[in-house]
Short mmCIF file of C-alpha atoms and ligand atoms in Angstrom, two decimals:
data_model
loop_
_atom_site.label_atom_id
_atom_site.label_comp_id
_atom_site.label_asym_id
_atom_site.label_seq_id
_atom_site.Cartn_x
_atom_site.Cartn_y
_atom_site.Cartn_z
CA UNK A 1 81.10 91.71 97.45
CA UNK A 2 83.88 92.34 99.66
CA UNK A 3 84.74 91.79 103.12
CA UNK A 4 86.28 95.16 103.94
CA UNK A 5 86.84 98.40 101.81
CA UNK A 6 90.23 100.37 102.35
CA UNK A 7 89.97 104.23 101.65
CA UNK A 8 93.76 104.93 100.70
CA UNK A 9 96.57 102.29 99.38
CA UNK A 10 99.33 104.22 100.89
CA UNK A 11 101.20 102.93 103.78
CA UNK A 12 97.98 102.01 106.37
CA UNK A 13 95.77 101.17 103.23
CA UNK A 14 98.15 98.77 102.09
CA UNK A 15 99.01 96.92 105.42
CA UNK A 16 95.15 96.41 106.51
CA UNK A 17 94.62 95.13 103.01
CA UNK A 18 97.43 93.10 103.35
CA UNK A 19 96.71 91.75 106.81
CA UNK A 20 92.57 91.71 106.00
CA UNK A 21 93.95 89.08 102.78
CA UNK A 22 96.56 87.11 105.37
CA UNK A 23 93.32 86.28 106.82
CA UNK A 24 91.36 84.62 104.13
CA UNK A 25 89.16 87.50 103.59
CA UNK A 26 88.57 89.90 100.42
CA UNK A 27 89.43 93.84 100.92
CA UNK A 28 88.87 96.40 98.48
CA UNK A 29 91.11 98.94 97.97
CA UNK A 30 90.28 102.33 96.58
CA UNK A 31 93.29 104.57 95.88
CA UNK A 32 92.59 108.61 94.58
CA UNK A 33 95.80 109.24 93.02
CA UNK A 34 96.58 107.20 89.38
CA UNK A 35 99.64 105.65 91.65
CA UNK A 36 99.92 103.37 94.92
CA UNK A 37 102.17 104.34 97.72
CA UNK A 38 100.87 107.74 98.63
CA UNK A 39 103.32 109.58 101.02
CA UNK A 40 105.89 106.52 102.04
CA UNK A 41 106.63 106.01 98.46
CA UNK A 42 108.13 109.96 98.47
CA UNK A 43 109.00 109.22 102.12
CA UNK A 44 112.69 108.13 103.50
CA UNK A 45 111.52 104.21 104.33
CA UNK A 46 112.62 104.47 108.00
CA UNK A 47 109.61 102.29 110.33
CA UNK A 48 111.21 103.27 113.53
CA UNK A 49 110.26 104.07 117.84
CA UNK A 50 111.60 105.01 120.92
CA UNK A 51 114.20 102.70 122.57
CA UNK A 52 112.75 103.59 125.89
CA UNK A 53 108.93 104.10 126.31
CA UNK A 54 109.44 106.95 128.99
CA UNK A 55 111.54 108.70 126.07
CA UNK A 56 108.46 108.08 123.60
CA UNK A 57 106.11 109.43 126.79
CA UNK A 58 108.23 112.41 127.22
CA UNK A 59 108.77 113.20 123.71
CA UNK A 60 104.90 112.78 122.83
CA UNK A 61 103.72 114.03 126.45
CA UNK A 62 99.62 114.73 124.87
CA UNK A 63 99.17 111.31 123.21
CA UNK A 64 96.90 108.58 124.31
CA UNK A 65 98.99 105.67 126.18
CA UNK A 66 97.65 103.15 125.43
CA UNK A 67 98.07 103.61 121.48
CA UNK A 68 101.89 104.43 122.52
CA UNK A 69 101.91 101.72 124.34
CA UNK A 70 100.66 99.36 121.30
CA UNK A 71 103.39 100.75 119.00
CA UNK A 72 105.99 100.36 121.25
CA UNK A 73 105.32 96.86 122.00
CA UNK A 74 103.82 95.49 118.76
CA UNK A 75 106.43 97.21 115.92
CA UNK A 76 109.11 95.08 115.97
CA UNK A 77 107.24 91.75 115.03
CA UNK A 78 105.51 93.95 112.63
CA UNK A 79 108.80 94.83 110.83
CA UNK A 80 109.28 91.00 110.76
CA UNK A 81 105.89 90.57 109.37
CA UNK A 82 106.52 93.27 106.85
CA UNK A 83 109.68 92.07 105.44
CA UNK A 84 108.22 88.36 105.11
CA UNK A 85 106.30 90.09 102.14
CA UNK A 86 109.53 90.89 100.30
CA UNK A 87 109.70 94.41 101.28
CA UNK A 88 113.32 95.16 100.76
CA UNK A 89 115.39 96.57 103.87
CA UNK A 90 118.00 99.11 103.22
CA UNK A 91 119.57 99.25 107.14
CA UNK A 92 118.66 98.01 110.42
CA UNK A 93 119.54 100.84 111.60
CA UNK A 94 118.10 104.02 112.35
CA UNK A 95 121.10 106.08 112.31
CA UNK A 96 119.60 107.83 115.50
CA UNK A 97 120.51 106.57 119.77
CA UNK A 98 117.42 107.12 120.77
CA UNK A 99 115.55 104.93 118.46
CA UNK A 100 115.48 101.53 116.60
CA UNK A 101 114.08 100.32 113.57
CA UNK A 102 114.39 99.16 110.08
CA UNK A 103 114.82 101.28 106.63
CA UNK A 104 113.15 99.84 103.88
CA UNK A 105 113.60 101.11 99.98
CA UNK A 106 109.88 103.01 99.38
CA UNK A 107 109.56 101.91 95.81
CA UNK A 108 110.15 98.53 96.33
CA UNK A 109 107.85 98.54 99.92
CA UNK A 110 105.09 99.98 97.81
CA UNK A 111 105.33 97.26 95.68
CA UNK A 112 105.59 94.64 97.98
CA UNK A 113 102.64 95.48 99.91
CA UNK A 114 100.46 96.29 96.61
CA UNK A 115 101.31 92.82 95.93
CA UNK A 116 100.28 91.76 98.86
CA UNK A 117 97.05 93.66 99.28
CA UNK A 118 95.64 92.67 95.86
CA UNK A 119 92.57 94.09 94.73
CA UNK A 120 93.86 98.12 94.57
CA UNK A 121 91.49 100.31 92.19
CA UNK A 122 93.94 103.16 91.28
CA UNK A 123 91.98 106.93 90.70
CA UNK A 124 89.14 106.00 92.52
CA UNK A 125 88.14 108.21 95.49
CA UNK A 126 85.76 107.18 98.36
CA UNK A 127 83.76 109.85 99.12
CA UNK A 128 81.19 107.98 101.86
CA UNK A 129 80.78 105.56 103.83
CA UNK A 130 79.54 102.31 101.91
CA UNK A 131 76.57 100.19 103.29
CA UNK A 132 76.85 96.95 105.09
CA UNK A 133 80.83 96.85 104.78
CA UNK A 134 83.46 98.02 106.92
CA UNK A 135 85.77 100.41 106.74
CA UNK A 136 89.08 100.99 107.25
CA UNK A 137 89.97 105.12 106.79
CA UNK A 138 93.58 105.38 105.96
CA UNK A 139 93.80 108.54 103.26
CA UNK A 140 96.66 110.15 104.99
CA UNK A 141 95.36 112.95 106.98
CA UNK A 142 94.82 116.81 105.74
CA UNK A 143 98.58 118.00 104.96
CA UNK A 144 97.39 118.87 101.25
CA UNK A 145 94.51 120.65 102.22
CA UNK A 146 94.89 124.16 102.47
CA UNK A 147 92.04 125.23 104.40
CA UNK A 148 91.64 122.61 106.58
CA UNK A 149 95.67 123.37 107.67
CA UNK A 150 94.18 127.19 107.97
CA UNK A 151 91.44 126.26 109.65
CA UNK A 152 93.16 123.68 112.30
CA UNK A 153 96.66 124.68 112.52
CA UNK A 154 97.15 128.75 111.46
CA UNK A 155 96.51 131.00 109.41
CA UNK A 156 99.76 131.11 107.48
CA UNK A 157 100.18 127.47 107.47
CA UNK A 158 98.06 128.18 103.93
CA UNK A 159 101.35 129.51 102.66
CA UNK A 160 102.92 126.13 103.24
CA UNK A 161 104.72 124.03 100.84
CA UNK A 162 102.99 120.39 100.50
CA UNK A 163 106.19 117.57 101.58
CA UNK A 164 104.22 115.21 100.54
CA UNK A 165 101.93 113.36 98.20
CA UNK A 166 98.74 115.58 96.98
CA UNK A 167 96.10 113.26 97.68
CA UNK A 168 95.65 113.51 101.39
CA UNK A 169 92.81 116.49 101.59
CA UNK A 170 91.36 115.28 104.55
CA UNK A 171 88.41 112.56 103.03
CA UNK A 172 88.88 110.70 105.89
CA UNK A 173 88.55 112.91 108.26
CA UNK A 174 85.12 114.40 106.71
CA UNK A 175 84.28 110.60 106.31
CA UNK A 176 84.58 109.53 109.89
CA UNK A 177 83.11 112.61 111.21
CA UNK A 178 80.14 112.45 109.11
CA UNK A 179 79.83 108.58 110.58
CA UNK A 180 79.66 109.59 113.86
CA UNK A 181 83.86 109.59 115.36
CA UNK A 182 85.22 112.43 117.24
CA UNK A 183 88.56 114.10 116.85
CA UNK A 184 92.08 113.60 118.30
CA UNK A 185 94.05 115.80 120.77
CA UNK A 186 96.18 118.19 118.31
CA UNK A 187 94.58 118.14 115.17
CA UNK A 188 96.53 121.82 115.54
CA UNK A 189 99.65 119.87 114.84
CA UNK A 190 101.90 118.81 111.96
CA UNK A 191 105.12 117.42 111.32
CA UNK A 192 106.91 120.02 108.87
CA UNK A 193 110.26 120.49 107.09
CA UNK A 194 112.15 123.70 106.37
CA UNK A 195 112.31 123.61 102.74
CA UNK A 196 114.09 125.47 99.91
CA UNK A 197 112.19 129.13 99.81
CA UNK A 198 110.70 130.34 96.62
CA UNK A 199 111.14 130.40 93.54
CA UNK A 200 113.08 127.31 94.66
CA UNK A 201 111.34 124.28 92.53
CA UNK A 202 111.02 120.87 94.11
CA UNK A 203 110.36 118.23 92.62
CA UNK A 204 108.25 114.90 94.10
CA UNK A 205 111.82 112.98 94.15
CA UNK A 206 113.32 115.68 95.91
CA UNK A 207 111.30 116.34 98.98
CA UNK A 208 113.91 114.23 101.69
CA UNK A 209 116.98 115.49 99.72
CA UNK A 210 116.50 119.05 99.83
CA UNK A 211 114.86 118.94 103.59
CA UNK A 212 117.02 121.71 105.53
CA UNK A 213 117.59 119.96 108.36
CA UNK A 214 120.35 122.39 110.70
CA UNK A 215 118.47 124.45 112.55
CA UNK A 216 120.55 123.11 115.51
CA UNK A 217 123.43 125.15 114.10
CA UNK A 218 121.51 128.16 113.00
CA UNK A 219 120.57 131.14 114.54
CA UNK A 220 117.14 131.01 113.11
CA UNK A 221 114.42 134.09 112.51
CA UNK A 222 111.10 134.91 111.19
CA UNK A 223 110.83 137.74 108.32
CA UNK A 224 110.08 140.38 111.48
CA UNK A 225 113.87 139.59 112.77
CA UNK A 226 112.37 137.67 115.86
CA UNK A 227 114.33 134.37 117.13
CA UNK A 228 113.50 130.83 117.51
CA UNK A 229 115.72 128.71 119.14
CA UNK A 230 115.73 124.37 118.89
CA UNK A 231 115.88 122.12 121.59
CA UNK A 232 114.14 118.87 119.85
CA UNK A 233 116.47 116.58 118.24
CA UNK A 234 113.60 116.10 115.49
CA UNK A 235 113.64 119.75 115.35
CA UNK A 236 109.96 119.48 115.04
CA UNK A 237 109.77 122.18 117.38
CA UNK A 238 110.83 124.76 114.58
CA UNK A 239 108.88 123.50 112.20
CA UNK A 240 105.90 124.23 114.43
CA UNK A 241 106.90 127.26 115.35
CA UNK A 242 107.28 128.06 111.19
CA UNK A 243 104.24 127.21 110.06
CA UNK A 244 102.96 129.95 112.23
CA UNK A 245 105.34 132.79 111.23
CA UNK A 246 104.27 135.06 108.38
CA UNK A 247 103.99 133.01 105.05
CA UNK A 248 105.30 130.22 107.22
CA UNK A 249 108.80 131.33 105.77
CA UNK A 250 112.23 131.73 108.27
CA UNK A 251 115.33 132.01 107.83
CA UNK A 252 118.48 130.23 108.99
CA UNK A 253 121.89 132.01 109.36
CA UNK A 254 125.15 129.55 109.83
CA UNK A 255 127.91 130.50 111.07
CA UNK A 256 130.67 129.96 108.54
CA UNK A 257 132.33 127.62 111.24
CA UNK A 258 129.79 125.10 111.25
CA UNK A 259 129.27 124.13 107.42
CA UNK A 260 131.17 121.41 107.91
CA UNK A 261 129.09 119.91 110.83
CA UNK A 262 126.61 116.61 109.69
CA UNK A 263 123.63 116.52 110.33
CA UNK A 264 122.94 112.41 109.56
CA UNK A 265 124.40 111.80 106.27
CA UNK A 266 124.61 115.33 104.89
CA UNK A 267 127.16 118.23 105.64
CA UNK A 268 125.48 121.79 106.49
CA UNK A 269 126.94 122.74 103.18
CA UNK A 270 125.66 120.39 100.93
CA UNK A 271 122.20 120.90 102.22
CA UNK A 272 122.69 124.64 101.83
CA UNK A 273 124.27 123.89 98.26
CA UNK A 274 121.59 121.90 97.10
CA UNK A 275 118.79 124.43 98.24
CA UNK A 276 121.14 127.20 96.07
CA UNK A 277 120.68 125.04 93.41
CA UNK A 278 116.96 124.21 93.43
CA UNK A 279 116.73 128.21 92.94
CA UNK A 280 116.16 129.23 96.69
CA UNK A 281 117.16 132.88 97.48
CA UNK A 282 120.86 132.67 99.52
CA UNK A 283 122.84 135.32 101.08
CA UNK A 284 126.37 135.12 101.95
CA UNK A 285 128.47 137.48 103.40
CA UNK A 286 132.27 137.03 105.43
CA UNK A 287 130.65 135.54 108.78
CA UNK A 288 127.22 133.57 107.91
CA UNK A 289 125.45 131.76 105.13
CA UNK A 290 121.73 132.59 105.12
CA UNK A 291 119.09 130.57 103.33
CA UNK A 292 115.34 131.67 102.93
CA UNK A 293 112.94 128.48 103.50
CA UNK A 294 109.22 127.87 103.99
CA UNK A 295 107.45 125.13 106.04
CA UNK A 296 107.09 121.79 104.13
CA UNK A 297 103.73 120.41 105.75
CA UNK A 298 104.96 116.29 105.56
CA UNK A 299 101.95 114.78 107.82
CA UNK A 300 99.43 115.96 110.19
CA UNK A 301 99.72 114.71 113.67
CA UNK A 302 96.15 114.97 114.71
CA UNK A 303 92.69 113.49 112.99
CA UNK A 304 90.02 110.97 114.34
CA UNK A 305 90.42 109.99 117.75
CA UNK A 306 90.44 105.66 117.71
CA UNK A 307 90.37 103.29 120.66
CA UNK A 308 93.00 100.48 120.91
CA UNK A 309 91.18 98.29 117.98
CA UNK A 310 91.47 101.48 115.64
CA UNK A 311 87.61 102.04 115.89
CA UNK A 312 86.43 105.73 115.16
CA UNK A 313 83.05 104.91 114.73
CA UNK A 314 80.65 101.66 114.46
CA UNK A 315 82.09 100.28 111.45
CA UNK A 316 84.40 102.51 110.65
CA UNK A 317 88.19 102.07 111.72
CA UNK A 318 91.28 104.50 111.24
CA UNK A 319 94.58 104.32 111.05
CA UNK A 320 97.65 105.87 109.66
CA UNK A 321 97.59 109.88 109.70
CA UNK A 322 93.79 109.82 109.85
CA UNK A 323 93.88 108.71 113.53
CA UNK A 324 95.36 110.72 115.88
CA UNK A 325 96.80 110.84 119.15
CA UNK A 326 99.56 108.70 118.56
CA UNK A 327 102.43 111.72 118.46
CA UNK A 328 100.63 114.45 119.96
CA UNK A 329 102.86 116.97 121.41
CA UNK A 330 105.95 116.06 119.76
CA UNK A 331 107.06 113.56 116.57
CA UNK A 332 107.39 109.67 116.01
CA UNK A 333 107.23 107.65 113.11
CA UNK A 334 104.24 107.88 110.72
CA UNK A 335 105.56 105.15 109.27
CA UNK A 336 105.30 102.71 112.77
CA UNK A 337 102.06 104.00 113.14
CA UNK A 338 100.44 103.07 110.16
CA UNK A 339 102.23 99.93 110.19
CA UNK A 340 100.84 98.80 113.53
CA UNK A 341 97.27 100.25 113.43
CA UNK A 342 96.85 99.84 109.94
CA UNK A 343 96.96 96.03 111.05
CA UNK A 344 95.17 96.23 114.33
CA UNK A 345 92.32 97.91 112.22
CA UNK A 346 91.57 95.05 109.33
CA UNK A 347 91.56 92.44 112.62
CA UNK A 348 89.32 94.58 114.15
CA UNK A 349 87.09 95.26 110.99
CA UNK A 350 87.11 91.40 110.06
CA UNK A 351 85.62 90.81 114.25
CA UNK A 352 89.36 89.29 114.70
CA UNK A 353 91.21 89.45 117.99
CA UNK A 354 93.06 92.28 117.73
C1 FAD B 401 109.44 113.33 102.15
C2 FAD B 401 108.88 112.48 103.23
C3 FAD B 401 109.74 111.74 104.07
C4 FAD B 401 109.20 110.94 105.09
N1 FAD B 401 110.04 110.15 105.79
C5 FAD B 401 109.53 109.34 106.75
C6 FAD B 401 110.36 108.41 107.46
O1 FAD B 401 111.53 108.19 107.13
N2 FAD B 401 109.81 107.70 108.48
C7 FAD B 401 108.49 107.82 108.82
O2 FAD B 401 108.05 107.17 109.75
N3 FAD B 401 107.66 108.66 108.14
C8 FAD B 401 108.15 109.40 107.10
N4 FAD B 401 107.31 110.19 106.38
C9 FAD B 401 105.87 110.22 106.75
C10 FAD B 401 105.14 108.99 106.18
O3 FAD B 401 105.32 108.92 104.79
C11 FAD B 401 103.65 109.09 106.54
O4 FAD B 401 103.53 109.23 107.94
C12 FAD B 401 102.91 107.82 106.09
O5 FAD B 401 103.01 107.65 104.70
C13 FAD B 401 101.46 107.90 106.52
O6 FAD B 401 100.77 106.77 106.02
P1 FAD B 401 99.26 106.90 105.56
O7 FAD B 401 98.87 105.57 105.02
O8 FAD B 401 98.48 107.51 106.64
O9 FAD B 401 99.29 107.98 104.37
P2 FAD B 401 99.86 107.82 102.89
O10 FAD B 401 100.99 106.87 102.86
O11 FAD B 401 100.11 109.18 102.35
O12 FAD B 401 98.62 107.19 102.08
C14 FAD B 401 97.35 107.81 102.01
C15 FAD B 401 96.74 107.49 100.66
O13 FAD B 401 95.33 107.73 100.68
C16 FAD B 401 94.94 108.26 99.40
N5 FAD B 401 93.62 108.90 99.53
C17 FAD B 401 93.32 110.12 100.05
N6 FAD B 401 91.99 110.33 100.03
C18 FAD B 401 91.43 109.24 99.47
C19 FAD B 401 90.08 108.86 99.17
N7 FAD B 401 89.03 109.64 99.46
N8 FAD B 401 89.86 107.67 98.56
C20 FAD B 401 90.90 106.84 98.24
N9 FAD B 401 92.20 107.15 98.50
C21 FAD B 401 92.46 108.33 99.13
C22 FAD B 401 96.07 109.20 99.10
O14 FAD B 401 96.10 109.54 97.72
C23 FAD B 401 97.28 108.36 99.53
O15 FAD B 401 97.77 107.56 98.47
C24 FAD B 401 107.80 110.95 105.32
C25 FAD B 401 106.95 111.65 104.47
C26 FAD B 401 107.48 112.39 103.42
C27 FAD B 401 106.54 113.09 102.50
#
């Protein structure tokens, strides 16, 4: 019988298993999907915070401080940790002032940490909680559930397009709730992408390349002609403000002058380009270029509320985007968070000091 059970082998499923093994004890994985790696494997690999906790504070303003606190002290010795598993780093850099941290190649993390974890039973699903074991939720939130983003976040957040893997529908969430936990401050909130409109087609490899990511040098409006402008360097504030818009589309108008302006490694023309391409609907006349997009849920922000050993619920612990209250109110790394909690929560699950 095993020590622990691990709903999920994406990132947080795959570091508690990891860590729970590191330990001397025997996890068992369960993954849905017929492939590890859930959302980091489609995801860009950067494991990154704040420089400055008062920036992470007053970026995240309705999260719960002590869990900021954790990740902002405990991440960089867990980068170390993760790379002594062979994950392989593409940068120490973040490519971003206001934050540090380490890119890693997705495939080859996913593989590394698989390793690592050991015992992963590919398209299996948990669907309870199992008796007289504990459990560590880590199933990646409710971004591919369509009603529950109705329900929880808007009404035309159903229109959405999933920017992400398809096997997060929320399990853990009904899972912990049913065992008792409570829920997070924000479960109204997700982190979103402006993606190629339809009849655009995206493929799974595609989701980070053909991210429109310039609505800092847009004017950008919903399909009733009203305005929203950015002030968030993540620009998550737009993509909040999208998936509420009708059919969570909007569309952003640039200036002919600024399509040369980067936006990380990317011009604003070669993400427009490559949206043309995909089959997105593009207008352009002699002043703007003007691109129709639709939200791209990538990760909920809010699920079960945990204390600071990742407990939900007696026996139960959460971590990646099933626990909340790590980001609430504005965006940090999904990737840091599952990292550190997904550890904190097999220590905690195994009676370890966490
Ligand atoms: C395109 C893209 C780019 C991104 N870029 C970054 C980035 O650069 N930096 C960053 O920090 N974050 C990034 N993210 C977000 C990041 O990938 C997520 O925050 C992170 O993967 C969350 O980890 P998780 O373990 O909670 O979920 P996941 O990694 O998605 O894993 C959850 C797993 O649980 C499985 N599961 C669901 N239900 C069950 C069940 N009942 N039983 C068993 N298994 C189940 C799912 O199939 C899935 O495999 C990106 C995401 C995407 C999609």
């Amino acid at each position: 019988m095993a020590d622990l059970v691990v709903a999920g082998a994406g990132m947080a499923g795959l570091v508690a298993a990891a860590e729970a093994r590191r330990l001397g004890a025997e996890p068992l994985v369960l993954e849905k999907l017929g492939r590890p790696g859930g959302s980091m494997r489609l995801s860009s690999g950067v494991i990154w915070r704040h420089r400055d906790f008062g920036t992470f504070r007053g970026d995240c303003p309705d999260a719960e401080e002590g869990l900021q606190r954790l990740l902002f002290e405990r991440l960089d010795e867990d980068l170390g940790w993760l790379e002594s598993f062979g994950a392989p780093v593409v940068e120490r850099d973040t490519g971003n002032p206001l934050t540090t941290g380490t890119r890693f190649e997705p495939a080859g993390l996913t593989d590394a940490l698989v390793e690592a974890a050991g015992d992963v039973h590919l398209a299996e699903r948990l669907r309870e909680t199992p008796a007289g074991v504990p459990l560590v939720l880590a199933t990646g939130g409710f971004a591919a559930d369509r009603e529950l983003l109705e329900e929880h976040v808007s009404p035309e957040a159903g229109h959405a397009f999933l920017r992400a893997a398809p096997g997060s529908t929320g399990d853990g969430l009904r899972i912990g709730l049913a065992a008792g936990a409570g829920t997070s401050a924000g479960l109204e909130q997700v982190y979103a992408r402006a993606m190629p409109g339809p009849p655009a087609r995206i493929a799974e490899d595609d989701l980070v390349r053909l991210s429109q990511l310039y609505a800092r040098h847009a004017q950008v409006t919903n399909e009733r002609g009203e305005l929203f402008e950015t002030t968030a360097w993540s620009e998550i504030d737009v993509a909040q403000w999208q998936l509420r818009q009708p059919r969570a589309r909007a569309w952003f108008s640039v200036p002919l002058e600024s399509l040369g302006e980067r936006v990380r490694d990317r011009t604003v023309a070669e993400m427009i380009d490559a949206a043309e391409t995909a089959g997105a609907p593009v207008r352009r006349d002699e002043e703007h270029v003007t691109v129709e997009t639709v939200g791209g849920v990538t990760t909920t922000l809010g699920g079960l509320a945990i204390d600071e050993h990742a407990r939900a619920a007696q026996g139960v612990f959460a971590c990646g985007a099933d626990a909340g209250g790590v980001a609430t109110g504005g965006y940090a790394s999904g990737l840091a968070a599952a990292l550190v909690f997904g550890r904190i929560a097999a220590r905690a699950a195994l009676g370890e000091t966490p």
